[in-house]
mmCIF file of C-alpha atoms and ligand atoms in Angstrom:
data_model
loop_
_atom_site.group_PDB
_atom_site.id
_atom_site.type_symbol
_atom_site.label_atom_id
_atom_site.label_comp_id
_atom_site.label_asym_id
_atom_site.label_seq_id
_atom_site.Cartn_x
_atom_site.Cartn_y
_atom_site.Cartn_z
ATOM 1 C CA UNK E 1 0.000 0.000 0.000
ATOM 2 C CA UNK E 2 2.739 2.354 1.077
ATOM 3 C CA UNK E 3 4.777 1.448 -2.008
ATOM 4 C CA UNK E 4 1.809 2.092 -4.223
ATOM 5 C CA UNK E 5 1.291 5.479 -2.648
ATOM 6 C CA UNK E 6 4.944 6.443 -3.244
ATOM 7 C CA UNK E 7 4.697 5.332 -6.842
ATOM 8 C CA UNK E 8 1.589 7.447 -7.320
ATOM 9 C CA UNK E 9 3.297 10.459 -5.763
ATOM 10 C CA UNK E 10 6.341 9.908 -7.911
ATOM 11 C CA UNK E 11 4.359 9.747 -11.112
ATOM 12 C CA UNK E 12 2.393 12.837 -10.099
ATOM 13 C CA UNK E 13 5.704 14.655 -9.638
ATOM 14 C CA UNK E 14 6.911 13.425 -12.990
ATOM 15 C CA UNK E 15 3.732 14.648 -14.616
ATOM 16 C CA UNK E 16 4.205 18.098 -13.104
ATOM 17 C CA UNK E 17 7.763 18.221 -14.367
ATOM 18 C CA UNK E 18 6.647 17.151 -17.822
ATOM 19 C CA UNK E 19 3.967 19.842 -17.877
ATOM 20 C CA UNK E 20 6.545 22.468 -16.933
ATOM 21 C CA UNK E 21 8.815 21.322 -19.756
ATOM 22 C CA UNK E 22 5.932 21.243 -22.221
ATOM 23 C CA UNK E 23 5.037 24.836 -21.354
ATOM 24 C CA UNK E 24 8.513 26.159 -22.091
ATOM 25 C CA UNK E 25 8.524 27.717 -25.532
ATOM 26 C CA UNK E 26 11.661 28.224 -27.594
ATOM 27 C CA UNK E 27 12.014 31.122 -29.982
ATOM 28 C CA UNK E 28 14.803 31.736 -32.457
ATOM 29 C CA UNK E 29 16.023 35.116 -33.710
ATOM 30 C CA UNK E 30 17.967 35.289 -36.985
ATOM 31 C CA UNK E 31 20.997 37.617 -36.828
ATOM 32 C CA UNK E 32 24.062 37.949 -39.093
ATOM 33 C CA UNK E 33 27.797 37.262 -38.960
ATOM 34 C CA UNK E 34 29.503 37.148 -35.563
ATOM 35 C CA UNK E 35 31.587 40.273 -36.240
ATOM 36 C CA UNK E 36 28.533 42.395 -37.159
ATOM 37 C CA UNK E 37 25.942 44.223 -35.082
ATOM 38 C CA UNK E 38 22.882 42.044 -35.873
ATOM 39 C CA UNK E 39 24.476 39.285 -33.821
ATOM 40 C CA UNK E 40 24.622 41.691 -30.864
ATOM 41 C CA UNK E 41 21.007 42.791 -31.478
ATOM 42 C CA UNK E 42 19.782 39.186 -31.325
ATOM 43 C CA UNK E 43 22.005 38.196 -28.389
ATOM 44 C CA UNK E 44 20.945 41.310 -26.442
ATOM 45 C CA UNK E 45 17.231 40.762 -27.018
ATOM 46 C CA UNK E 46 17.577 37.113 -25.981
ATOM 47 C CA UNK E 47 19.544 38.038 -22.888
ATOM 48 C CA UNK E 48 16.719 40.342 -21.748
ATOM 49 C CA UNK E 49 14.002 37.817 -22.651
ATOM 50 C CA UNK E 50 15.778 34.960 -20.877
ATOM 51 C CA UNK E 51 16.035 36.947 -17.623
ATOM 52 C CA UNK E 52 12.272 36.475 -17.344
ATOM 53 C CA UNK E 53 11.950 32.835 -18.460
ATOM 54 C CA UNK E 54 10.724 31.786 -14.978
ATOM 55 C CA UNK E 55 7.749 34.133 -15.406
ATOM 56 C CA UNK E 56 6.836 33.700 -19.051
ATOM 57 C CA UNK E 57 8.441 30.344 -20.032
ATOM 58 C CA UNK E 58 9.967 31.789 -23.214
ATOM 59 C CA UNK E 59 13.521 30.748 -24.028
ATOM 60 C CA UNK E 60 15.289 32.690 -26.718
ATOM 61 C CA UNK E 61 18.302 31.830 -28.900
ATOM 62 C CA UNK E 62 19.951 34.015 -31.549
ATOM 63 C CA UNK E 63 22.317 32.060 -33.794
ATOM 64 C CA UNK E 64 24.609 33.606 -36.404
ATOM 65 C CA UNK E 65 23.087 33.533 -39.929
ATOM 66 C CA UNK E 66 23.779 34.779 -43.455
ATOM 67 C CA UNK E 67 21.999 38.115 -42.746
ATOM 68 C CA UNK E 68 18.854 39.985 -43.832
ATOM 69 C CA UNK E 69 17.634 37.948 -46.790
ATOM 70 C CA UNK E 70 18.430 34.636 -45.083
ATOM 71 C CA UNK E 71 16.510 35.801 -41.982
ATOM 72 C CA UNK E 72 13.427 36.907 -43.917
ATOM 73 C CA UNK E 73 13.381 33.600 -45.811
ATOM 74 C CA UNK E 74 13.808 31.582 -42.597
ATOM 75 C CA UNK E 75 10.901 33.450 -40.953
ATOM 76 C CA UNK E 76 8.746 32.880 -44.025
ATOM 77 C CA UNK E 77 9.563 29.154 -43.980
ATOM 78 C CA UNK E 78 8.702 28.985 -40.260
ATOM 79 C CA UNK E 79 12.282 27.952 -39.394
ATOM 80 C CA UNK E 80 12.799 31.089 -37.306
ATOM 81 C CA UNK E 81 10.362 33.210 -35.323
ATOM 82 C CA UNK E 82 11.974 36.613 -35.646
ATOM 83 C CA UNK E 83 15.005 38.229 -37.187
ATOM 84 C CA UNK E 84 16.918 41.357 -38.028
ATOM 85 C CA UNK E 85 16.648 42.717 -41.571
ATOM 86 C CA UNK E 86 17.598 45.886 -43.419
ATOM 87 C CA UNK E 87 14.699 48.313 -43.986
ATOM 88 C CA UNK E 88 15.118 48.075 -47.787
ATOM 89 C CA UNK E 89 14.666 44.292 -47.701
ATOM 90 C CA UNK E 90 11.758 44.497 -45.275
ATOM 91 C CA UNK E 91 10.125 46.787 -47.861
ATOM 92 C CA UNK E 92 10.866 44.536 -50.840
ATOM 93 C CA UNK E 93 9.851 41.309 -49.062
ATOM 94 C CA UNK E 94 6.502 42.762 -47.995
ATOM 95 C CA UNK E 95 5.834 44.386 -51.388
ATOM 96 C CA UNK E 96 7.151 41.557 -53.562
ATOM 97 C CA UNK E 97 9.616 43.855 -55.333
ATOM 98 C CA UNK E 98 13.287 43.710 -56.360
ATOM 99 C CA UNK E 99 14.769 40.346 -55.265
ATOM 100 C CA UNK E 100 11.391 39.359 -53.818
ATOM 101 C CA UNK E 101 9.496 39.808 -57.083
ATOM 102 C CA UNK E 102 7.104 36.843 -57.381
ATOM 103 C CA UNK E 103 7.926 35.923 -53.782
ATOM 104 C CA UNK E 104 5.806 38.371 -51.772
ATOM 105 C CA UNK E 105 5.776 37.746 -48.004
ATOM 106 C CA UNK E 106 2.294 39.026 -47.028
ATOM 107 C CA UNK E 107 2.638 37.807 -43.458
ATOM 108 C CA UNK E 108 5.844 39.730 -42.768
ATOM 109 C CA UNK E 109 5.340 41.961 -39.735
ATOM 110 C CA UNK E 110 7.454 44.791 -38.322
ATOM 111 C CA UNK E 111 8.336 44.894 -34.625
ATOM 112 C CA UNK E 112 10.712 47.863 -34.296
ATOM 113 C CA UNK E 113 13.730 49.397 -35.967
ATOM 114 C CA UNK E 114 17.145 49.579 -34.409
ATOM 115 C CA UNK E 115 20.367 51.378 -35.469
ATOM 116 C CA UNK E 116 21.260 52.987 -38.797
ATOM 117 C CA UNK E 117 23.401 51.002 -41.226
ATOM 118 C CA UNK E 118 25.553 52.964 -43.658
ATOM 119 C CA UNK E 119 26.537 51.132 -46.866
ATOM 120 C CA UNK E 120 30.222 50.840 -46.024
ATOM 121 C CA UNK E 121 33.087 50.306 -48.457
ATOM 122 C CA UNK E 122 36.616 49.757 -47.130
ATOM 123 C CA UNK E 123 39.581 49.662 -49.511
ATOM 124 C CA UNK E 124 43.268 48.953 -49.063
ATOM 125 C CA UNK E 125 45.153 52.244 -49.005
ATOM 126 C CA UNK E 126 47.498 50.899 -51.726
ATOM 127 C CA UNK E 127 44.608 50.176 -54.117
ATOM 128 C CA UNK E 128 43.980 53.719 -55.462
ATOM 129 C CA UNK E 129 40.290 53.509 -54.652
ATOM 130 C CA UNK E 130 38.943 56.933 -53.671
ATOM 131 C CA UNK E 131 35.254 56.645 -54.508
ATOM 132 C CA UNK E 132 32.829 53.848 -55.341
ATOM 133 C CA UNK E 133 33.409 54.264 -59.122
ATOM 134 C CA UNK E 134 37.052 53.297 -58.648
ATOM 135 C CA UNK E 135 35.989 49.766 -57.635
ATOM 136 C CA UNK E 136 35.383 48.732 -61.251
ATOM 137 C CA UNK E 137 38.268 46.606 -62.498
ATOM 138 C CA UNK E 138 39.328 45.814 -58.916
ATOM 139 C CA UNK E 139 38.960 42.745 -56.677
ATOM 140 C CA UNK E 140 35.883 43.279 -54.499
ATOM 141 C CA UNK E 141 34.204 41.150 -51.874
ATOM 142 C CA UNK E 142 30.525 41.645 -52.771
ATOM 143 C CA UNK E 143 29.329 39.630 -49.760
ATOM 144 C CA UNK E 144 27.799 36.247 -49.073
ATOM 145 C CA UNK E 145 24.500 35.305 -50.733
ATOM 146 C CA UNK E 146 21.720 35.849 -48.162
ATOM 147 C CA UNK E 147 23.300 38.990 -46.746
ATOM 148 C CA UNK E 148 21.691 42.404 -46.970
ATOM 149 C CA UNK E 149 24.875 44.054 -48.261
ATOM 150 C CA UNK E 150 25.123 41.606 -51.154
ATOM 151 C CA UNK E 151 21.517 42.333 -52.162
ATOM 152 C CA UNK E 152 21.925 46.108 -51.741
ATOM 153 C CA UNK E 153 25.215 45.988 -53.679
ATOM 154 C CA UNK E 154 23.336 44.415 -56.608
ATOM 155 C CA UNK E 155 20.808 47.285 -56.446
ATOM 156 C CA UNK E 156 23.607 49.888 -56.421
ATOM 157 C CA UNK E 157 25.375 48.232 -59.364
ATOM 158 C CA UNK E 158 22.076 48.022 -61.275
ATOM 159 C CA UNK E 159 21.439 51.739 -60.660
ATOM 160 C CA UNK E 160 24.844 52.464 -62.205
ATOM 161 C CA UNK E 161 24.201 50.214 -65.213
ATOM 162 C CA UNK E 162 26.904 47.844 -63.980
ATOM 163 C CA UNK E 163 27.147 44.349 -62.537
ATOM 164 C CA UNK E 164 29.687 42.367 -60.564
ATOM 165 C CA UNK E 165 31.160 41.287 -63.923
ATOM 166 C CA UNK E 166 32.688 44.774 -63.977
ATOM 167 C CA UNK E 167 34.995 43.800 -61.106
ATOM 168 C CA UNK E 168 38.250 41.918 -61.739
ATOM 169 C CA UNK E 169 37.050 39.548 -59.026
ATOM 170 C CA UNK E 170 33.751 39.406 -57.123
ATOM 171 C CA UNK E 171 34.246 37.184 -54.087
ATOM 172 C CA UNK E 172 31.454 36.066 -51.769
ATOM 173 C CA UNK E 173 33.167 35.842 -48.406
ATOM 174 C CA UNK E 174 31.162 36.221 -45.211
ATOM 175 C CA UNK E 175 31.676 39.258 -42.959
ATOM 176 C CA UNK E 176 33.784 37.212 -40.542
ATOM 177 C CA UNK E 177 36.209 36.315 -43.347
ATOM 178 C CA UNK E 178 36.382 39.473 -45.422
ATOM 179 C CA UNK E 179 38.608 41.613 -43.213
ATOM 180 C CA UNK E 180 41.324 38.963 -43.208
ATOM 181 C CA UNK E 181 41.043 38.707 -47.012
ATOM 182 C CA UNK E 182 41.592 42.474 -47.264
ATOM 183 C CA UNK E 183 44.612 42.258 -44.953
ATOM 184 C CA UNK E 184 46.065 39.320 -46.913
ATOM 185 C CA UNK E 185 45.715 41.265 -50.196
ATOM 186 C CA UNK E 186 43.256 38.723 -51.619
ATOM 187 C CA UNK E 187 40.815 41.573 -52.359
ATOM 188 C CA UNK E 188 41.200 45.352 -52.814
ATOM 189 C CA UNK E 189 37.920 46.285 -51.130
ATOM 190 C CA UNK E 190 35.141 44.915 -48.981
ATOM 191 C CA UNK E 191 31.557 46.079 -48.496
ATOM 192 C CA UNK E 192 29.319 45.801 -45.463
ATOM 193 C CA UNK E 193 25.957 47.402 -44.666
ATOM 194 C CA UNK E 194 26.415 47.624 -40.934
ATOM 195 C CA UNK E 195 26.118 49.744 -37.788
ATOM 196 C CA UNK E 196 29.211 51.545 -36.466
ATOM 197 C CA UNK E 197 31.528 50.985 -34.788
ATOM 198 C CA UNK E 198 31.763 47.238 -35.402
ATOM 199 C CA UNK E 199 34.343 44.489 -34.982
ATOM 200 C CA UNK E 200 34.627 43.691 -38.669
ATOM 201 C CA UNK E 201 35.676 47.172 -39.846
ATOM 202 C CA UNK E 202 37.822 47.550 -36.738
ATOM 203 C CA UNK E 203 39.661 44.363 -37.752
ATOM 204 C CA UNK E 204 40.039 45.539 -41.372
ATOM 205 C CA UNK E 205 41.463 48.938 -40.447
ATOM 206 C CA UNK E 206 43.783 47.650 -37.757
ATOM 207 C CA UNK E 207 45.358 44.771 -39.721
ATOM 208 C CA UNK E 208 46.186 46.793 -42.832
ATOM 209 C CA UNK E 209 46.318 50.438 -43.910
ATOM 210 C CA UNK E 210 42.703 50.715 -45.136
ATOM 211 C CA UNK E 211 40.349 53.600 -45.930
ATOM 212 C CA UNK E 212 36.590 53.996 -45.763
ATOM 213 C CA UNK E 213 35.466 55.064 -49.238
ATOM 214 C CA UNK E 214 32.811 57.648 -50.185
ATOM 215 C CA UNK E 215 29.764 56.248 -51.965
ATOM 216 C CA UNK E 216 28.399 59.321 -53.746
ATOM 217 C CA UNK E 217 27.329 60.492 -57.186
ATOM 218 C CA UNK E 218 24.276 60.819 -59.393
ATOM 219 C CA UNK E 219 23.146 57.196 -59.214
ATOM 220 C CA UNK E 220 23.228 57.294 -55.396
ATOM 221 C CA UNK E 221 21.369 60.641 -55.305
ATOM 222 C CA UNK E 222 18.670 59.122 -57.498
ATOM 223 C CA UNK E 223 18.418 55.936 -55.395
ATOM 224 C CA UNK E 224 18.021 57.985 -52.224
ATOM 225 C CA UNK E 225 15.577 60.411 -53.880
ATOM 226 C CA UNK E 226 13.382 57.654 -55.322
ATOM 227 C CA UNK E 227 13.188 55.278 -52.359
ATOM 228 C CA UNK E 228 11.880 56.025 -48.849
ATOM 229 C CA UNK E 229 13.966 53.286 -47.228
ATOM 230 C CA UNK E 230 17.299 54.900 -48.220
ATOM 231 C CA UNK E 231 18.805 58.048 -46.732
ATOM 232 C CA UNK E 232 22.108 59.865 -47.029
ATOM 233 C CA UNK E 233 24.474 58.765 -44.253
ATOM 234 C CA UNK E 234 27.781 59.851 -42.776
ATOM 235 C CA UNK E 235 30.236 57.554 -41.026
ATOM 236 C CA UNK E 236 31.900 59.893 -38.535
ATOM 237 C CA UNK E 237 35.658 60.296 -38.675
ATOM 238 C CA UNK E 238 37.656 59.006 -35.729
ATOM 239 C CA UNK E 239 35.867 55.681 -35.257
ATOM 240 C CA UNK E 240 38.550 53.612 -36.946
ATOM 241 C CA UNK E 241 42.329 53.724 -37.085
ATOM 242 C CA UNK E 242 43.645 55.854 -39.985
ATOM 243 C CA UNK E 243 40.174 57.231 -40.783
ATOM 244 C CA UNK E 244 39.888 60.635 -39.173
ATOM 245 C CA UNK E 245 37.684 62.198 -41.864
ATOM 246 C CA UNK E 246 33.928 61.708 -42.220
ATOM 247 C CA UNK E 247 32.834 59.297 -44.958
ATOM 248 C CA UNK E 248 29.834 60.203 -47.139
ATOM 249 C CA UNK E 249 27.540 57.381 -48.192
ATOM 250 C CA UNK E 250 23.894 56.294 -47.982
ATOM 251 C CA UNK E 251 22.245 53.897 -45.630
ATOM 252 C CA UNK E 252 19.296 51.930 -44.327
ATOM 253 C CA UNK E 253 18.000 50.988 -40.888
ATOM 254 C CA UNK E 254 18.343 47.662 -39.162
ATOM 255 C CA UNK E 255 14.825 46.469 -38.341
ATOM 256 C CA UNK E 256 13.431 43.682 -36.211
ATOM 257 C CA UNK E 257 10.768 41.620 -37.999
ATOM 258 C CA UNK E 258 8.557 38.585 -37.490
ATOM 259 C CA UNK E 259 5.605 36.780 -39.056
ATOM 260 C CA UNK E 260 1.856 37.191 -38.484
ATOM 261 C CA UNK E 261 1.957 33.452 -37.645
ATOM 262 C CA UNK E 262 3.931 34.114 -34.446
ATOM 263 C CA UNK E 263 1.633 34.370 -31.382
ATOM 264 C CA UNK E 264 0.750 37.835 -30.113
ATOM 265 C CA UNK E 265 1.820 37.036 -26.543
ATOM 266 C CA UNK E 266 5.250 35.870 -27.723
ATOM 267 C CA UNK E 267 5.923 39.122 -29.605
ATOM 268 C CA UNK E 268 4.451 41.138 -26.719
ATOM 269 C CA UNK E 269 6.803 39.432 -24.247
ATOM 270 C CA UNK E 270 9.868 40.072 -26.417
ATOM 271 C CA UNK E 271 8.990 43.737 -26.975
ATOM 272 C CA UNK E 272 8.251 44.203 -23.280
ATOM 273 C CA UNK E 273 11.621 42.666 -22.335
ATOM 274 C CA UNK E 274 13.420 45.199 -24.559
ATOM 275 C CA UNK E 275 11.507 48.360 -23.623
ATOM 276 C CA UNK E 276 11.219 47.610 -19.933
ATOM 277 C CA UNK E 277 15.001 47.227 -19.810
ATOM 278 C CA UNK E 278 15.708 49.901 -22.396
ATOM 279 C CA UNK E 279 18.683 51.559 -20.695
ATOM 280 C CA UNK E 280 20.305 48.199 -20.239
ATOM 281 C CA UNK E 281 19.628 47.377 -23.924
ATOM 282 C CA UNK E 282 21.162 50.669 -25.089
ATOM 283 C CA UNK E 283 24.269 49.909 -23.076
ATOM 284 C CA UNK E 284 24.913 46.608 -24.848
ATOM 285 C CA UNK E 285 26.437 48.139 -28.020
ATOM 286 C CA UNK E 286 27.653 51.660 -28.900
ATOM 287 C CA UNK E 287 25.408 51.600 -32.015
ATOM 288 C CA UNK E 288 22.365 51.366 -29.680
ATOM 289 C CA UNK E 289 23.362 54.270 -27.422
ATOM 290 C CA UNK E 290 21.298 56.941 -29.208
ATOM 291 C CA UNK E 291 18.167 54.861 -29.877
ATOM 292 C CA UNK E 292 14.843 56.526 -29.077
ATOM 293 C CA UNK E 293 11.610 54.634 -28.494
ATOM 294 C CA UNK E 294 9.470 56.917 -30.680
ATOM 295 C CA UNK E 295 11.826 56.511 -33.653
ATOM 296 C CA UNK E 296 12.159 52.760 -33.198
ATOM 297 C CA UNK E 297 8.424 52.161 -33.504
ATOM 298 C CA UNK E 298 8.069 54.263 -36.662
ATOM 299 C CA UNK E 299 11.246 54.707 -38.725
ATOM 300 C CA UNK E 300 12.195 52.177 -41.400
ATOM 301 C CA UNK E 301 9.073 50.058 -40.952
ATOM 302 C CA UNK E 302 7.099 49.325 -44.103
ATOM 303 C CA UNK E 303 5.353 46.065 -43.150
ATOM 304 C CA UNK E 304 2.433 46.432 -40.689
ATOM 305 C CA UNK E 305 3.275 46.276 -36.981
ATOM 306 C CA UNK E 306 2.746 42.846 -35.422
ATOM 307 C CA UNK E 307 -0.385 42.973 -33.174
ATOM 308 C CA UNK E 308 1.642 41.794 -30.149
ATOM 309 C CA UNK E 309 4.009 44.765 -30.555
ATOM 310 C CA UNK E 310 1.137 47.129 -31.270
ATOM 311 C CA UNK E 311 -0.584 46.075 -28.043
ATOM 312 C CA UNK E 312 2.507 46.933 -26.003
ATOM 313 C CA UNK E 313 3.059 50.302 -27.757
ATOM 314 C CA UNK E 314 -0.610 51.188 -27.184
ATOM 315 C CA UNK E 315 -0.362 50.323 -23.485
ATOM 316 C CA UNK E 316 2.652 52.598 -23.195
ATOM 317 C CA UNK E 317 0.674 55.369 -24.923
ATOM 318 C CA UNK E 318 3.183 55.533 -27.809
ATOM 319 C CA UNK E 319 0.499 54.916 -30.460
ATOM 320 C CA UNK E 320 -3.298 55.435 -30.531
HETATM 321 N N1 LIG F 1 23.124 44.427 -42.806
HETATM 322 C C1 LIG F 1 23.735 43.138 -42.839
HETATM 323 C C2 LIG F 1 22.792 42.153 -43.507
HETATM 324 O O1 LIG F 1 21.657 42.471 -43.693
HETATM 325 C C3 LIG F 1 24.116 42.605 -41.487
HETATM 326 C C4 LIG F 1 24.854 43.564 -40.618
HETATM 327 C C5 LIG F 1 25.196 43.020 -39.254
HETATM 328 O O2 LIG F 1 25.321 41.807 -39.100
HETATM 329 O O3 LIG F 1 25.292 43.829 -38.330
HETATM 330 O O4 LIG F 1 23.147 41.072 -43.845
#
């Protein structure tokens, strides 16, 4: 009798444990290369979410990925719940334009935007590259397929009536590999659409004498004039070794996106974790230091807000 009772108690305990495990929900955030800023965005959001797992049972992971396009595609396929993506690719994915022509992602939802990302070109000082036009005929790392910079580079080349065939070499190295390739003289220039300062450009400019290159001219003026998701951008001088002057270019915003298929309470919990610990979040990377709530919930967002995010912003009185 006593043994039976113990067995019953034991199995009741087991059942409780199983229920607790079953209630825990895992979410995955798509980021970018480990030397970029998206990786820090995802890791920071997860860190804040996971501080509250005991209360809400959400467990968050943010693995390194190929970048914007890879993240949007993974969210669409249901392989990831959320991700970071450039504002231009959020726009094109939701509207079925550019690379997403015939592949419209109606269920794409915006959560908030984060830091600005200037389209950044870094060239070896010995390469005679002073402006973007000088890249033609040179060896250029155009970026890995799936990255935002690779896709935006194709748009820039198209706007100039050029393609990567106009480079002596167009390599497809990932952000984590490209700085070493520049230092080893395997390429003359690298490109990266990324927040500043970041580890990748720091590595490039400290291993070899390298310059940030202006990306200006008529084609860029027209791109910025015609498209709401682009803006002129300046990379301030003094952020990187040997680069004391400002660099003129254009840029996009990093945005945080999800799918309409992700539960409202999941998105609400993630958004709440960020904005209720906002000072802590801003302290996790220098590119986050100047973020403002009112800009984050409006700028760079072209897909509709996810209802879970909207609910939180309404409760805070940030939207009607
Ligand atoms: N903007 C890049 C992309 O969309 C990623 C930048 C980063 O990782 O910080 O692929």
